[in-house]
Tab-separated table of C-alpha atoms in Angstrom:
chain	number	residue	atom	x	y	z
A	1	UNK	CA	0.000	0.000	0.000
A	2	UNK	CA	1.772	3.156	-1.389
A	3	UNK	CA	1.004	6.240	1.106
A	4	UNK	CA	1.367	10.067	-0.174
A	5	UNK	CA	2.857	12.570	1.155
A	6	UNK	CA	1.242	15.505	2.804
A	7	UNK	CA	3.337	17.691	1.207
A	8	UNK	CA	1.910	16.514	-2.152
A	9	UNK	CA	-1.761	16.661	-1.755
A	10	UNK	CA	-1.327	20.739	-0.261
A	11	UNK	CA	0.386	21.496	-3.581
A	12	UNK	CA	-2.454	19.527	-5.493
A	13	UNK	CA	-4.883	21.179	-3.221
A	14	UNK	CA	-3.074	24.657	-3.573
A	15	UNK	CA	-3.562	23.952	-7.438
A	16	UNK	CA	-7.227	23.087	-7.097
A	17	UNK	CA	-7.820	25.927	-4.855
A	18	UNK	CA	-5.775	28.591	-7.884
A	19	UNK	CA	-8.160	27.030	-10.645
A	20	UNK	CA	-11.303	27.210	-9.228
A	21	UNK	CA	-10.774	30.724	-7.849
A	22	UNK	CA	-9.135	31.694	-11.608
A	23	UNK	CA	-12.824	30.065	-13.005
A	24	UNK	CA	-14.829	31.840	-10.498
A	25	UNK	CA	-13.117	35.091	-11.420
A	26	UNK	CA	-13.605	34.386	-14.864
A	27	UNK	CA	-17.419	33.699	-14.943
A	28	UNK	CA	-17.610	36.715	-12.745
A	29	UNK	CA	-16.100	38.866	-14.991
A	30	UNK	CA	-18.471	37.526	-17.596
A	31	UNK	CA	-21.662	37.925	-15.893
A	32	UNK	CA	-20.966	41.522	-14.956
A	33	UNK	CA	-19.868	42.141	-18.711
A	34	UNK	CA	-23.281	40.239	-19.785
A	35	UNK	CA	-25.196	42.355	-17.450
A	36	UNK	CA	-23.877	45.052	-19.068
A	37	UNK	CA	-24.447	44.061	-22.234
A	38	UNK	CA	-28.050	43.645	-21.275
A	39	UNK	CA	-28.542	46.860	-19.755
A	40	UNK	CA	-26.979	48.660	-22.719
A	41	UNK	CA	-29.379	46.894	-25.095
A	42	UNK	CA	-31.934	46.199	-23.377
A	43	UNK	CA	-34.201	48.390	-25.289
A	44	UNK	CA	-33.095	47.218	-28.903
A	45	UNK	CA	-33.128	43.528	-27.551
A	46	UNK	CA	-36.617	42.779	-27.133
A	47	UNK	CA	-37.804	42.132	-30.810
A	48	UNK	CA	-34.989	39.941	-31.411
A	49	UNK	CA	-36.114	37.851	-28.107
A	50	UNK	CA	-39.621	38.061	-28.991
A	51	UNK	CA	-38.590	36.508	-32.919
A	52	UNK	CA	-36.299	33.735	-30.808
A	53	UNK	CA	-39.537	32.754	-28.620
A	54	UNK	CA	-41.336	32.792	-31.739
A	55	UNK	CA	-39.534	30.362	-34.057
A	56	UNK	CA	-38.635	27.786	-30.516
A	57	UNK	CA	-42.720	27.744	-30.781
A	58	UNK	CA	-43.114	27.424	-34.172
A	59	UNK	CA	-40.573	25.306	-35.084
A	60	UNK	CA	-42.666	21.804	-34.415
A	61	UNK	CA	-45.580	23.286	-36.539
A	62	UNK	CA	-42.530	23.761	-39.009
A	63	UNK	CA	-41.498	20.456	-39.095
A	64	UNK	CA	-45.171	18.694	-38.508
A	65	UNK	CA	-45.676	20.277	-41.760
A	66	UNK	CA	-42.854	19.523	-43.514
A	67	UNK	CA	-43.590	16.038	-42.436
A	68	UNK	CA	-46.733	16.192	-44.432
A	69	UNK	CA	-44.828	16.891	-47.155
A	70	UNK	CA	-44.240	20.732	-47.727
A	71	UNK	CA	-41.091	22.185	-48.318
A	72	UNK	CA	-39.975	24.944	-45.527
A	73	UNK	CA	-40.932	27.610	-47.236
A	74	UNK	CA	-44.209	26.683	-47.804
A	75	UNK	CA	-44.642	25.471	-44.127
A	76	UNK	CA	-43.083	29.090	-43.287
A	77	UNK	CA	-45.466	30.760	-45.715
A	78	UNK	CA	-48.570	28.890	-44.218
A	79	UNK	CA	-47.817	29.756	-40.634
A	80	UNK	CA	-47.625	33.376	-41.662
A	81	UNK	CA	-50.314	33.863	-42.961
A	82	UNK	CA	-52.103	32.178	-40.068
A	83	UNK	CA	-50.157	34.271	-38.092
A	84	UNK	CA	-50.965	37.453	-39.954
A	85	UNK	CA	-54.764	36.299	-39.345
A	86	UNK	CA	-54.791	35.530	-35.723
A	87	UNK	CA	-53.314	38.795	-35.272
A	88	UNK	CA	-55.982	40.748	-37.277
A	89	UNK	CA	-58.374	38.844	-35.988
A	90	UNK	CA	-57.577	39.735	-32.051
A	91	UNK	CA	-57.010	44.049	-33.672
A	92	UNK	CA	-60.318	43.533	-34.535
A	93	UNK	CA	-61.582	42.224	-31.174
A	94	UNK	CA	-59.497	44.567	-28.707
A	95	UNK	CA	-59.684	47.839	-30.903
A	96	UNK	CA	-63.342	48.348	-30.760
A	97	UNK	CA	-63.375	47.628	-26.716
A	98	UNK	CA	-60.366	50.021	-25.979
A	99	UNK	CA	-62.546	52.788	-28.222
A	100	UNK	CA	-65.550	52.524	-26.030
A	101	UNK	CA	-63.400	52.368	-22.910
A	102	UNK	CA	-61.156	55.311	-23.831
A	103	UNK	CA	-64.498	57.121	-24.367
A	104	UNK	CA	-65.968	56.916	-21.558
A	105	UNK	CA	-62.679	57.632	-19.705
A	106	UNK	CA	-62.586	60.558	-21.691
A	107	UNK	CA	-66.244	61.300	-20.583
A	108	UNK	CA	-65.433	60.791	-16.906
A	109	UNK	CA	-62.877	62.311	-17.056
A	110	UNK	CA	-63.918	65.889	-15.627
A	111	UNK	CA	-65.419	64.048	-12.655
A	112	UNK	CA	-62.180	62.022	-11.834
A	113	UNK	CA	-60.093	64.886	-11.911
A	114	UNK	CA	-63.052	66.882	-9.606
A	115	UNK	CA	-62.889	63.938	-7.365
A	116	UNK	CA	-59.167	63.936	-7.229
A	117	UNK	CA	-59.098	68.174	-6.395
A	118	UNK	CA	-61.474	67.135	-3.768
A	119	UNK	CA	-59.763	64.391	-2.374
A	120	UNK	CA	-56.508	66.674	-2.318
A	121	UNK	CA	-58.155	69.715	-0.623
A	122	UNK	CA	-59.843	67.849	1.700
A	123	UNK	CA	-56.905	66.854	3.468
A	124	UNK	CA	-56.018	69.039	6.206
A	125	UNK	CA	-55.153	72.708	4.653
A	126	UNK	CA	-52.344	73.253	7.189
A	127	UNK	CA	-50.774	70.207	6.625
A	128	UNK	CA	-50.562	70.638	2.870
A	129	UNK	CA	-48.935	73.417	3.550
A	130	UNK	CA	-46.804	72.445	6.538
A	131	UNK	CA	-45.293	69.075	3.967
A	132	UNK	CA	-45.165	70.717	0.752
A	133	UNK	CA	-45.652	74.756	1.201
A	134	UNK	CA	-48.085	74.538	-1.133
A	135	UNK	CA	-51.603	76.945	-0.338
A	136	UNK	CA	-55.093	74.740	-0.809
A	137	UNK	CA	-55.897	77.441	-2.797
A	138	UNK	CA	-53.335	76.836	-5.574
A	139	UNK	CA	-53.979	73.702	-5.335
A	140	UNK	CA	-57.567	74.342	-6.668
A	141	UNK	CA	-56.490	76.910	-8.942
A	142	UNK	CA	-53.526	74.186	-10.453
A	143	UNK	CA	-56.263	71.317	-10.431
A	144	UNK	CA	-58.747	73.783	-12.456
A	145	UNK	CA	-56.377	74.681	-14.666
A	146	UNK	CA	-55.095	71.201	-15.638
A	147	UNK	CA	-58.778	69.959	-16.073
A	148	UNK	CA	-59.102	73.134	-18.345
A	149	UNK	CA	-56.229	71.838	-20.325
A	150	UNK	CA	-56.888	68.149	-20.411
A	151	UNK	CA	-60.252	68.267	-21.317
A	152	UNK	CA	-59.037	70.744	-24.117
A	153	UNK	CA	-56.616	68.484	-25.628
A	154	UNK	CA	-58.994	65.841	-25.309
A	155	UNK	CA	-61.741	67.439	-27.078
A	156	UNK	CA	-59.310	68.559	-29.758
């Protein structure tokens, strides 16, 4: 039975202990610089994500239908223009229901805002003006004057 040295396994363990602390550096480094990349792009990024999470989804409709003998193209073409359909389809649905709700929010409007001026003044007058040095008064005369102007542009 051959025995090892002490001395041997510190230096193997010293070796060990170098790598995994030169790895953990490494993939450190990376995720900060991927982070970074990230935040940089994060605004460009998103259709390019969306398009990946598309085509992982697709893909088996893809292949079913090359299995039943279309070419890739065609398989491409056909689940485009399904595509292209569901997503008229749903315009069609949710435009109509976001016009009716946007006009009555535009018709409510006035009272929301009235409610809001009242909610505001209603609050104790001295501590409005204790926390933000603002009068109650120009708070009613701001509130009027941005309900003025809203329901301007709106009407416009």
């Amino acid at each position: 039975m051959a025995t090892t040295r002490p001395e041997t396994h510190d230096a193997a363990d010293a070796a060990v202990a170098a790598s995994f602390r030169q790895q953990l550096r490494f993939w450190l480094i990376a995720a900060v610089l991927f982070g970074l990349f990230l935040w940089l792009f994060s605004e460009i990024l998103l259709p390019f994500v969306a398009g990946m999470a598309l085509a992982y989804f697709l893909d088996p409709v893809a292949d079913r239908l090359e299995r039943l003998g279309l070419s890739r193209v065609m398989a491409t073409v056909i689940i485009l223009f399904f595509f292209i359909v569901i997503v008229v389809l749903a315009l069609m649905i949710v435009i109509p229901v976001l016009a009716s709700q946007l006009s009555d929010f535009t018709a409510r409007l006035p009272e929301y805002l009235g409610r809001l001026q009242q909610l505001i003044t209603s609050f104790d007058p001295e501590w409005l003006e204790r926390r933000f040095g603002v009068k109650p008064e120009d708070v009613r005369e701001g509130m009027n004057s941005l309900l003025s102007s809203g329901v301007g542009f709106l009407t416009t």
